[in-house]
mmCIF file of C-alpha atoms in Angstrom:
data_model
loop_
_atom_site.group_PDB
_atom_site.id
_atom_site.type_symbol
_atom_site.label_atom_id
_atom_site.label_comp_id
_atom_site.label_asym_id
_atom_site.label_seq_id
_atom_site.Cartn_x
_atom_site.Cartn_y
_atom_site.Cartn_z
ATOM 1 C CA ALA A 1 -9.207 15.165 -24.669
ATOM 2 C CA ALA A 2 -10.156 16.199 -21.126
ATOM 3 C CA LEU A 3 -6.552 16.021 -19.962
ATOM 4 C CA THR A 4 -5.419 18.125 -22.929
ATOM 5 C CA GLU A 5 -8.095 20.701 -22.135
ATOM 6 C CA LEU A 6 -7.006 20.777 -18.482
ATOM 7 C CA ALA A 7 -3.335 21.105 -19.478
ATOM 8 C CA GLU A 8 -4.112 24.010 -21.811
ATOM 9 C CA LYS A 9 -5.777 25.851 -18.914
ATOM 10 C CA SER A 10 -3.094 25.039 -16.330
ATOM 11 C CA ASP A 11 0.428 26.127 -15.481
ATOM 12 C CA LEU A 12 1.293 22.645 -14.260
ATOM 13 C CA LEU A 13 -0.201 19.215 -13.666
ATOM 14 C CA THR A 14 0.498 16.897 -10.753
ATOM 15 C CA TYR A 15 -0.811 13.492 -9.769
ATOM 16 C CA GLU A 16 -1.254 11.926 -6.356
ATOM 17 C CA PHE A 17 -1.661 8.243 -7.116
ATOM 18 C CA GLU A 18 -0.305 5.717 -9.580
ATOM 19 C CA ASN A 19 -3.403 4.953 -11.653
ATOM 20 C CA VAL A 20 -2.565 7.553 -14.288
ATOM 21 C CA TYR A 21 -1.878 6.550 -17.869
ATOM 22 C CA GLN A 22 1.714 7.676 -18.316
ATOM 23 C CA ASP A 23 1.585 7.440 -22.113
ATOM 24 C CA VAL A 24 -1.395 9.813 -22.223
ATOM 25 C CA LEU A 25 0.202 12.189 -19.727
ATOM 26 C CA ALA A 26 3.475 12.196 -21.707
ATOM 27 C CA ARG A 27 1.633 12.943 -24.980
ATOM 28 C CA VAL A 28 -0.342 15.776 -23.395
ATOM 29 C CA GLN A 29 2.806 17.192 -21.799
ATOM 30 C CA LYS A 30 4.607 17.122 -25.148
ATOM 31 C CA ARG A 31 1.654 18.573 -27.063
ATOM 32 C CA THR A 32 0.844 21.403 -24.635
ATOM 33 C CA GLY A 33 4.187 22.055 -22.954
ATOM 34 C CA VAL A 34 2.518 21.956 -19.540
ATOM 35 C CA LEU A 35 4.892 21.422 -16.633
ATOM 36 C CA VAL A 36 4.603 18.037 -14.868
ATOM 37 C CA PRO A 37 7.015 18.501 -11.946
ATOM 38 C CA GLN A 38 6.915 14.832 -10.882
ATOM 39 C CA GLY A 39 7.702 13.755 -14.405
ATOM 40 C CA VAL A 40 6.192 10.740 -16.083
ATOM 41 C CA LYS A 41 8.994 8.191 -15.471
ATOM 42 C CA LEU A 42 7.920 7.740 -11.853
ATOM 43 C CA LEU A 43 4.644 6.262 -13.074
ATOM 44 C CA THR A 44 6.444 3.452 -14.932
ATOM 45 C CA VAL A 45 7.561 2.219 -11.513
ATOM 46 C CA THR A 46 4.558 2.992 -9.326
ATOM 47 C CA SER A 47 1.797 1.986 -11.756
ATOM 48 C CA ASN A 48 3.070 -1.577 -12.168
ATOM 49 C CA ARG A 49 3.325 -3.782 -9.081
ATOM 50 C CA ILE A 50 6.065 -5.957 -10.583
ATOM 51 C CA ASN A 51 8.165 -2.929 -11.602
ATOM 52 C CA GLU A 52 7.586 -1.443 -8.166
ATOM 53 C CA LYS A 53 8.699 -4.560 -6.268
ATOM 54 C CA ASN A 54 11.769 -4.982 -8.492
ATOM 55 C CA PHE A 55 12.643 -1.286 -8.046
ATOM 56 C CA LEU A 56 12.425 -1.609 -4.265
ATOM 57 C CA ARG A 57 14.562 -4.753 -4.223
ATOM 58 C CA THR A 58 17.138 -3.182 -6.536
ATOM 59 C CA HIS A 59 17.452 -0.361 -4.019
ATOM 60 C CA GLY A 60 17.900 -2.716 -1.065
ATOM 61 C CA LEU A 61 14.392 -2.438 0.353
ATOM 62 C CA PRO A 62 12.568 -5.567 1.489
ATOM 63 C CA THR A 63 9.374 -6.799 -0.153
ATOM 64 C CA THR A 64 7.194 -9.800 0.316
ATOM 65 C CA ASP A 65 7.943 -12.757 -1.938
ATOM 66 C CA PHE A 66 6.124 -12.486 -5.246
ATOM 67 C CA ALA A 67 5.769 -14.001 -8.700
ATOM 68 C CA LYS A 68 4.501 -12.703 -12.026
ATOM 69 C CA VAL A 69 1.363 -14.544 -13.150
ATOM 70 C CA ALA A 70 0.175 -14.183 -16.744
ATOM 71 C CA SER A 71 -1.796 -17.413 -17.124
ATOM 72 C CA PRO A 72 -3.602 -20.095 -15.145
ATOM 73 C CA ALA A 73 -0.576 -22.377 -15.561
ATOM 74 C CA GLU A 74 1.699 -19.686 -14.083
ATOM 75 C CA LEU A 75 -0.678 -19.315 -11.122
ATOM 76 C CA LYS A 76 -0.264 -23.018 -10.330
ATOM 77 C CA VAL A 77 3.538 -22.691 -10.450
ATOM 78 C CA ALA A 78 3.535 -19.498 -8.358
ATOM 79 C CA VAL A 79 1.344 -21.072 -5.675
ATOM 80 C CA LYS A 80 3.710 -24.052 -5.434
ATOM 81 C CA GLU A 81 6.622 -21.608 -5.121
ATOM 82 C CA LEU A 82 5.098 -19.178 -2.599
ATOM 83 C CA GLY A 83 2.552 -21.327 -0.776
ATOM 84 C CA PHE A 84 -0.490 -20.146 1.154
ATOM 85 C CA PRO A 85 -1.735 -17.649 2.151
ATOM 86 C CA ALA A 86 -1.227 -15.297 -0.776
ATOM 87 C CA ILE A 87 -2.993 -12.541 -2.672
ATOM 88 C CA LEU A 88 -3.351 -12.427 -6.440
ATOM 89 C CA LYS A 89 -3.420 -8.825 -7.674
ATOM 90 C CA THR A 90 -3.678 -7.171 -11.038
ATOM 91 C CA VAL A 91 -0.302 -5.754 -12.037
ATOM 92 C CA SER A 92 -1.866 -2.373 -12.744
ATOM 93 C CA GLY A 93 -5.129 -0.544 -12.270
ATOM 94 C CA GLY A 94 -6.206 -2.199 -9.031
ATOM 95 C CA TYR A 95 -6.509 -0.367 -5.748
ATOM 96 C CA ASP A 96 -7.941 -0.806 -2.246
ATOM 97 C CA GLY A 97 -8.970 -4.402 -2.809
ATOM 98 C CA HIS A 98 -10.198 -4.008 -6.393
ATOM 99 C CA GLY A 99 -8.456 -6.433 -8.727
ATOM 100 C CA GLN A 100 -7.397 -8.654 -5.813
ATOM 101 C CA TRP A 101 -8.221 -12.229 -4.907
ATOM 102 C CA ASP A 102 -7.371 -14.148 -1.735
ATOM 103 C CA ILE A 103 -5.515 -17.376 -2.468
ATOM 104 C CA ASN A 104 -5.571 -19.260 0.824
ATOM 105 C CA SER A 105 -6.211 -22.839 -0.295
ATOM 106 C CA GLU A 106 -6.281 -25.226 -3.233
ATOM 107 C CA GLN A 107 -10.023 -24.483 -3.469
ATOM 108 C CA ASP A 108 -9.249 -20.777 -3.964
ATOM 109 C CA VAL A 109 -6.829 -21.717 -6.752
ATOM 110 C CA LYS A 110 -9.473 -23.919 -8.376
ATOM 111 C CA ASN A 111 -12.086 -21.152 -8.133
ATOM 112 C CA MET A 112 -9.677 -18.639 -9.653
ATOM 113 C CA LEU A 113 -8.790 -20.978 -12.518
ATOM 114 C CA GLU A 114 -12.495 -21.472 -13.283
ATOM 115 C CA LYS A 115 -13.166 -17.729 -13.541
ATOM 116 C CA TRP A 116 -9.809 -16.562 -14.927
ATOM 117 C CA PRO A 117 -10.261 -13.006 -16.270
ATOM 118 C CA LYS A 118 -9.380 -12.570 -19.932
ATOM 119 C CA ASN A 119 -5.937 -11.010 -20.504
ATOM 120 C CA LEU A 120 -5.143 -10.912 -16.795
ATOM 121 C CA LEU A 121 -1.579 -9.927 -15.985
ATOM 122 C CA ALA A 122 -1.152 -10.415 -12.262
ATOM 123 C CA ILE A 123 1.275 -10.748 -9.402
ATOM 124 C CA LEU A 124 0.973 -13.320 -6.649
ATOM 125 C CA GLU A 125 2.240 -11.926 -3.359
ATOM 126 C CA LYS A 126 2.925 -13.954 -0.255
ATOM 127 C CA ARG A 127 0.611 -12.605 2.450
ATOM 128 C CA VAL A 128 2.397 -10.719 5.213
ATOM 129 C CA ASP A 129 1.097 -10.417 8.751
ATOM 130 C CA PHE A 130 1.448 -6.845 9.894
ATOM 131 C CA VAL A 131 0.280 -4.671 12.748
ATOM 132 C CA LYS A 132 -0.506 -1.592 10.667
ATOM 133 C CA GLU A 133 0.093 0.078 7.335
ATOM 134 C CA ILE A 134 1.146 3.696 7.095
ATOM 135 C CA SER A 135 1.633 6.208 4.310
ATOM 136 C CA VAL A 136 4.450 8.707 4.161
ATOM 137 C CA MET A 137 4.072 11.629 1.775
ATOM 138 C CA VAL A 138 7.133 13.616 0.771
ATOM 139 C CA SER A 139 7.244 16.521 -1.658
ATOM 140 C CA ARG A 140 10.046 18.579 -3.154
ATOM 141 C CA ASP A 141 9.710 21.930 -4.886
ATOM 142 C CA ASN A 142 11.871 23.232 -7.739
ATOM 143 C CA CYS A 143 14.271 24.792 -5.204
ATOM 144 C CA ASP A 144 14.941 21.298 -3.776
ATOM 145 C CA GLN A 145 13.097 22.130 -0.553
ATOM 146 C CA VAL A 146 11.737 18.844 0.857
ATOM 147 C CA LYS A 147 8.583 18.669 2.961
ATOM 148 C CA LEU A 148 7.508 15.633 4.965
ATOM 149 C CA TRP A 149 3.763 15.493 5.544
ATOM 150 C CA PRO A 150 2.230 13.929 8.668
ATOM 151 C CA ILE A 151 2.393 10.131 8.681
ATOM 152 C CA THR A 152 -1.054 8.595 8.338
ATOM 153 C CA GLU A 153 -2.347 5.150 9.173
ATOM 154 C CA ASN A 154 -4.252 3.295 6.470
ATOM 155 C CA ARG A 155 -7.178 1.258 7.732
ATOM 156 C CA HIS A 156 -8.487 -1.403 5.396
ATOM 157 C CA LYS A 157 -11.610 -3.502 5.736
ATOM 158 C CA ASN A 158 -12.090 -6.601 3.550
ATOM 159 C CA HIS A 159 -8.801 -5.890 1.730
#
């Protein structure tokens, strides 16, 4: 309801991160006719970590090794496949450490199996050592003018 109200008062809607419900945005766009320049399809890739990793690999970009995990049994298989250290993450909705669990040992696996969240759909990612993480923001207007924003360094503490 709030998104519909916003759309009715706006010329266009944009989003800046992936935790947007694309089905709701698509319905509101259809109902109100509001312009969503980024479209909604982009969210089907960026809002789902498995879709995102597969998209990147399909386009020749490297990713860490990963496995889909939809059950405790699948976690056991994924850990055998990928080894330690790894990070278990929700497929969608998590951000900045929320919805993430360190899997660095058999004890971590055991602890996770004991407190398995109901209906968890997750991805196990092999941990990657890195020096820094950066973000690159690029925008394009309806005249196909592309703007590259300043590169920023992301600093994380405790995930």
